[in-house]
Amino acid sequence: MLLADAAYMLLGDNEPVFDPEWSAAHPVLTAMLDNPIGAALSKSEIQYSITLSLVACTVSAILSLWVAVPIGYLLSRHAFWGRNFIDAVLDIPIVLPPLVVGLSLLILIQFAPGWLQGQLVYQIPAVVLAQFSVACAFAVRTMRATFDQIDARREQVALTLGCSRAQAFGYVVLPEAHRGILTAATLAWARSLGEFGPLLVFAGATRHKTEVLSTTVFLELSVGDLEAAVAVSLIMVAAAIVVLMFARLWGARNLSI
C-alpha cells in the first residue's frame, strides 16, 4: 500500500504548484514543496487537520493511560466477582464495527444534560472522546499484560517491609512497568490517529472544526482530489511507522495482548 501510494505521487501527472519565476528565485523551497505532499501541506484545511490530529491524539493517549493503568492493575492483581464481565465489556470497542461505536456514543450522550450535548456532539471534544473510546481498550489490554509479567512477590515484599499499597505500587510496580506504559501510550496514540468511523458519526467531518487526518482523506476523496488524499495517507502511514518503531525499540517486549 505504501509503495503504491508513493509510486502514484512520483509517476502521476502533477502540475507545478508555484509560479516559474518564484521557483527560479527559490530553488530549494521549490524542490521541497513543489510536489503533491507539499501542495497538500500548504492547504489551510490540511494544516488544521494535522494540528487537531496531533493535539487530539495526544490528549486521547494521556486519558487512555489514566484509565488503563489502574484498570489494568486491578484486572491483573485482583480476583473479584464480575471481573470476567468487565474484561469482556472493555473489549467491546475493539470488536464492534467502528460506525456502531460512533452510534453508541451518540445514543449514550442523549442521557446527558442538554448543555453538555451541545458542548460535545460535533465539537472538538467529540473528536477526543471518539478516539478515547477505542484507544483506551487497547491501552487497558497492554497494561494488563504488562502487570501480568511483573512478579507480584516483589510487591508483597514491599508490603511486608511496611509500605502501603499505594507506596508499593508507586515505588515497585510502576518503575518496572515503564516500558509497558510507553507501549500503551504509543498504541493508543497510533490507534487514535487511524480512527475514522466513530469520528464521522459522533464528531462529524467539518472543515476547520472537527476535521482530522483520517476524515481529511475521506473529504478529499469525496471531492475527487485524489492527489491530496494520497498525500495525507502517506503522512498518516509515515506517522504510524515512526510511532510503532518507537514502541518496538523502547516499549515492552513479549506482551501477549
mmCIF file of C-alpha atoms in Angstrom, residues 16-204:
data_model
loop_
_atom_site.group_PDB
_atom_site.id
_atom_site.type_symbol
_atom_site.label_atom_id
_atom_site.label_comp_id
_atom_site.label_asym_id
_atom_site.label_seq_id
_atom_site.Cartn_x
_atom_site.Cartn_y
_atom_site.Cartn_z
ATOM 1 C CA PRO A 16 3.711 22.727 -10.752
ATOM 2 C CA VAL A 17 2.490 24.274 -7.551
ATOM 3 C CA PHE A 18 4.433 27.557 -7.710
ATOM 4 C CA ASP A 19 4.959 30.256 -10.305
ATOM 5 C CA PRO A 20 8.046 29.597 -12.501
ATOM 6 C CA GLU A 21 9.651 32.936 -11.569
ATOM 7 C CA TRP A 22 9.219 32.269 -7.855
ATOM 8 C CA SER A 23 10.569 28.745 -8.359
ATOM 9 C CA ALA A 24 13.681 30.095 -10.082
ATOM 10 C CA ALA A 25 14.300 32.515 -7.220
ATOM 11 C CA HIS A 26 13.771 29.885 -4.505
ATOM 12 C CA PRO A 27 15.027 26.547 -5.880
ATOM 13 C CA VAL A 28 15.453 24.835 -2.502
ATOM 14 C CA LEU A 29 11.952 25.648 -1.282
ATOM 15 C CA THR A 30 10.565 24.677 -4.668
ATOM 16 C CA ALA A 31 12.240 21.272 -4.508
ATOM 17 C CA MET A 32 10.771 20.712 -1.049
ATOM 18 C CA LEU A 33 7.254 21.998 -1.698
ATOM 19 C CA ASP A 34 6.616 21.641 -5.446
ATOM 20 C CA ASN A 35 5.089 18.170 -5.137
ATOM 21 C CA PRO A 36 1.686 16.754 -4.146
ATOM 22 C CA ILE A 37 2.666 16.388 -0.490
ATOM 23 C CA GLY A 38 3.948 19.957 -0.372
ATOM 24 C CA ALA A 39 0.788 21.156 -2.083
ATOM 25 C CA ALA A 40 -1.332 19.265 0.425
ATOM 26 C CA LEU A 41 0.606 20.677 3.363
ATOM 27 C CA SER A 42 0.140 24.188 2.015
ATOM 28 C CA LYS A 43 -3.663 23.922 2.224
ATOM 29 C CA SER A 44 -5.074 25.551 5.350
ATOM 30 C CA GLU A 45 -7.623 22.758 5.797
ATOM 31 C CA ILE A 46 -4.939 20.088 5.948
ATOM 32 C CA GLN A 47 -2.732 22.195 8.227
ATOM 33 C CA TYR A 48 -5.671 22.497 10.611
ATOM 34 C CA SER A 49 -6.371 18.750 10.442
ATOM 35 C CA ILE A 50 -2.716 17.955 11.206
ATOM 36 C CA THR A 51 -2.737 20.268 14.221
ATOM 37 C CA LEU A 52 -6.027 18.910 15.547
ATOM 38 C CA SER A 53 -4.881 15.324 14.960
ATOM 39 C CA LEU A 54 -1.675 15.838 16.951
ATOM 40 C CA VAL A 55 -3.479 17.532 19.839
ATOM 41 C CA ALA A 56 -6.459 15.163 19.934
ATOM 42 C CA CYS A 57 -4.337 12.004 19.661
ATOM 43 C CA THR A 58 -2.045 13.182 22.444
ATOM 44 C CA VAL A 59 -4.932 14.065 24.762
ATOM 45 C CA SER A 60 -6.640 10.761 23.951
ATOM 46 C CA ALA A 61 -3.449 8.800 24.691
ATOM 47 C CA ILE A 62 -2.994 10.574 28.041
ATOM 48 C CA LEU A 63 -6.605 9.930 29.040
ATOM 49 C CA SER A 64 -6.268 6.304 27.954
ATOM 50 C CA LEU A 65 -3.237 5.885 30.218
ATOM 51 C CA TRP A 66 -5.036 7.430 33.191
ATOM 52 C CA VAL A 67 -7.768 4.835 32.791
ATOM 53 C CA ALA A 68 -5.663 1.883 31.625
ATOM 54 C CA VAL A 69 -3.079 1.870 34.428
ATOM 55 C CA PRO A 70 -5.491 1.427 37.382
ATOM 56 C CA ILE A 71 -7.914 -0.836 35.494
ATOM 57 C CA GLY A 72 -5.112 -2.980 34.068
ATOM 58 C CA TYR A 73 -3.591 -3.322 37.535
ATOM 59 C CA LEU A 74 -6.971 -4.205 39.055
ATOM 60 C CA LEU A 75 -7.681 -6.886 36.461
ATOM 61 C CA SER A 76 -4.176 -8.319 36.775
ATOM 62 C CA ARG A 77 -3.759 -8.409 40.543
ATOM 63 C CA HIS A 78 -7.231 -8.947 41.995
ATOM 64 C CA ALA A 79 -9.805 -11.692 41.528
ATOM 65 C CA PHE A 80 -13.295 -10.364 42.213
ATOM 66 C CA TRP A 81 -16.855 -11.111 41.230
ATOM 67 C CA GLY A 82 -17.651 -9.699 37.796
ATOM 68 C CA ARG A 83 -14.062 -9.428 36.610
ATOM 69 C CA ASN A 84 -14.726 -11.501 33.501
ATOM 70 C CA PHE A 85 -17.739 -9.337 32.676
ATOM 71 C CA ILE A 86 -15.689 -6.136 32.996
ATOM 72 C CA ASP A 87 -12.959 -7.724 30.908
ATOM 73 C CA ALA A 88 -15.480 -8.536 28.181
ATOM 74 C CA VAL A 89 -17.040 -5.054 28.281
ATOM 75 C CA LEU A 90 -13.627 -3.474 27.787
ATOM 76 C CA ASP A 91 -13.183 -5.493 24.592
ATOM 77 C CA ILE A 92 -16.458 -4.284 23.064
ATOM 78 C CA PRO A 93 -14.956 -1.217 21.314
ATOM 79 C CA ILE A 94 -12.366 -3.499 19.711
ATOM 80 C CA VAL A 95 -14.808 -5.988 18.205
ATOM 81 C CA LEU A 96 -17.697 -3.659 17.336
ATOM 82 C CA PRO A 97 -17.847 -2.110 13.851
ATOM 83 C CA PRO A 98 -16.489 1.454 14.027
ATOM 84 C CA LEU A 99 -19.751 3.041 12.899
ATOM 85 C CA VAL A 100 -21.584 1.200 15.676
ATOM 86 C CA VAL A 101 -19.139 2.634 18.223
ATOM 87 C CA GLY A 102 -19.928 6.133 16.992
ATOM 88 C CA LEU A 103 -23.660 5.448 17.037
ATOM 89 C CA SER A 104 -23.371 4.069 20.580
ATOM 90 C CA LEU A 105 -21.683 7.289 21.679
ATOM 91 C CA LEU A 106 -24.486 9.306 20.103
ATOM 92 C CA ILE A 107 -27.104 7.250 21.937
ATOM 93 C CA LEU A 108 -25.181 7.433 25.219
ATOM 94 C CA ILE A 109 -24.856 11.211 25.059
ATOM 95 C CA GLN A 110 -28.648 11.540 24.818
ATOM 96 C CA PHE A 111 -28.813 10.798 28.552
ATOM 97 C CA ALA A 112 -26.545 13.769 29.347
ATOM 98 C CA PRO A 113 -27.897 17.268 30.107
ATOM 99 C CA GLY A 114 -28.761 19.349 27.068
ATOM 100 C CA TRP A 115 -25.997 21.885 27.639
ATOM 101 C CA LEU A 116 -23.425 19.078 27.739
ATOM 102 C CA GLN A 117 -24.727 17.596 24.498
ATOM 103 C CA GLY A 118 -24.196 20.920 22.778
ATOM 104 C CA GLN A 119 -20.629 21.103 24.069
ATOM 105 C CA LEU A 120 -19.736 17.578 22.923
ATOM 106 C CA VAL A 121 -21.557 16.377 19.820
ATOM 107 C CA TYR A 122 -19.964 17.553 16.557
ATOM 108 C CA GLN A 123 -17.443 19.600 18.517
ATOM 109 C CA ILE A 124 -13.714 19.168 19.153
ATOM 110 C CA PRO A 125 -14.280 17.303 22.482
ATOM 111 C CA ALA A 126 -16.237 14.715 20.484
ATOM 112 C CA VAL A 127 -13.081 14.013 18.479
ATOM 113 C CA VAL A 128 -11.134 13.223 21.651
ATOM 114 C CA LEU A 129 -13.975 11.164 23.135
ATOM 115 C CA ALA A 130 -14.425 9.111 19.960
ATOM 116 C CA GLN A 131 -10.705 8.382 19.791
ATOM 117 C CA PHE A 132 -10.528 7.629 23.511
ATOM 118 C CA SER A 133 -13.426 5.145 23.358
ATOM 119 C CA VAL A 134 -11.405 2.807 21.138
ATOM 120 C CA ALA A 135 -7.808 3.637 22.084
ATOM 121 C CA CYS A 136 -8.493 3.059 25.782
ATOM 122 C CA ALA A 137 -9.410 -0.577 25.138
ATOM 123 C CA PHE A 138 -6.009 -1.228 23.547
ATOM 124 C CA ALA A 139 -4.237 0.597 26.367
ATOM 125 C CA VAL A 140 -6.034 -1.493 29.003
ATOM 126 C CA ARG A 141 -5.069 -4.717 27.193
ATOM 127 C CA THR A 142 -1.446 -3.602 27.095
ATOM 128 C CA MET A 143 -1.290 -2.554 30.738
ATOM 129 C CA ARG A 144 -2.914 -5.751 31.970
ATOM 130 C CA ALA A 145 -0.397 -7.831 30.021
ATOM 131 C CA THR A 146 2.376 -5.658 31.454
ATOM 132 C CA PHE A 147 1.271 -6.136 35.058
ATOM 133 C CA ASP A 148 0.813 -9.876 34.447
ATOM 134 C CA GLN A 149 4.521 -10.110 33.613
ATOM 135 C CA ILE A 150 5.640 -8.292 36.778
ATOM 136 C CA ASP A 151 6.375 -10.621 39.681
ATOM 137 C CA ALA A 152 3.802 -9.920 42.408
ATOM 138 C CA ARG A 153 6.188 -11.210 45.095
ATOM 139 C CA ARG A 154 8.255 -8.018 44.938
ATOM 140 C CA GLU A 155 5.155 -6.028 45.732
ATOM 141 C CA GLN A 156 4.378 -8.358 48.626
ATOM 142 C CA VAL A 157 7.905 -7.894 49.981
ATOM 143 C CA ALA A 158 7.429 -4.119 49.904
ATOM 144 C CA LEU A 159 4.158 -4.508 51.815
ATOM 145 C CA THR A 160 5.893 -6.725 54.362
ATOM 146 C CA LEU A 161 8.597 -4.095 54.877
ATOM 147 C CA GLY A 162 5.998 -1.503 55.821
ATOM 148 C CA CYS A 163 4.980 0.125 52.547
ATOM 149 C CA SER A 164 1.350 0.922 51.982
ATOM 150 C CA ARG A 165 -0.433 -0.466 48.933
ATOM 151 C CA ALA A 166 -0.069 2.893 47.160
ATOM 152 C CA GLN A 167 3.629 3.137 48.034
ATOM 153 C CA ALA A 168 4.300 -0.399 46.824
ATOM 154 C CA PHE A 169 2.513 0.401 43.580
ATOM 155 C CA GLY A 170 4.346 3.689 43.077
ATOM 156 C CA TYR A 171 7.846 2.602 44.113
ATOM 157 C CA VAL A 172 7.915 -1.033 42.960
ATOM 158 C CA VAL A 173 5.307 -1.726 40.289
ATOM 159 C CA LEU A 174 5.280 1.470 38.217
ATOM 160 C CA PRO A 175 9.069 1.636 37.649
ATOM 161 C CA GLU A 176 9.009 -1.937 36.347
ATOM 162 C CA ALA A 177 6.015 -1.157 34.139
ATOM 163 C CA HIS A 178 7.529 1.881 32.418
ATOM 164 C CA ARG A 179 8.090 0.038 29.134
ATOM 165 C CA GLY A 180 4.518 -1.209 29.140
ATOM 166 C CA ILE A 181 3.254 2.299 29.864
ATOM 167 C CA LEU A 182 5.239 3.619 26.916
ATOM 168 C CA THR A 183 3.871 0.866 24.685
ATOM 169 C CA ALA A 184 0.303 1.526 25.815
ATOM 170 C CA ALA A 185 0.699 5.249 25.142
ATOM 171 C CA THR A 186 2.123 4.753 21.659
ATOM 172 C CA LEU A 187 -0.500 2.172 20.707
ATOM 173 C CA ALA A 188 -3.277 4.437 21.971
ATOM 174 C CA TRP A 189 -1.821 7.368 20.044
ATOM 175 C CA ALA A 190 -1.459 5.376 16.826
ATOM 176 C CA ARG A 191 -4.958 3.910 17.161
ATOM 177 C CA SER A 192 -6.385 7.377 17.731
ATOM 178 C CA LEU A 193 -4.648 8.640 14.605
ATOM 179 C CA GLY A 194 -6.289 5.961 12.463
ATOM 180 C CA GLU A 195 -9.771 6.300 13.937
ATOM 181 C CA PHE A 196 -12.453 7.140 11.370
ATOM 182 C CA GLY A 197 -15.892 5.551 11.821
ATOM 183 C CA PRO A 198 -16.719 6.838 15.326
ATOM 184 C CA LEU A 199 -15.353 10.255 14.384
ATOM 185 C CA LEU A 200 -17.537 10.506 11.317
ATOM 186 C CA VAL A 201 -20.699 9.614 13.248
ATOM 187 C CA PHE A 202 -20.057 11.335 16.580
ATOM 188 C CA ALA A 203 -17.836 14.317 15.686
ATOM 189 C CA GLY A 204 -18.533 14.839 12.011
#
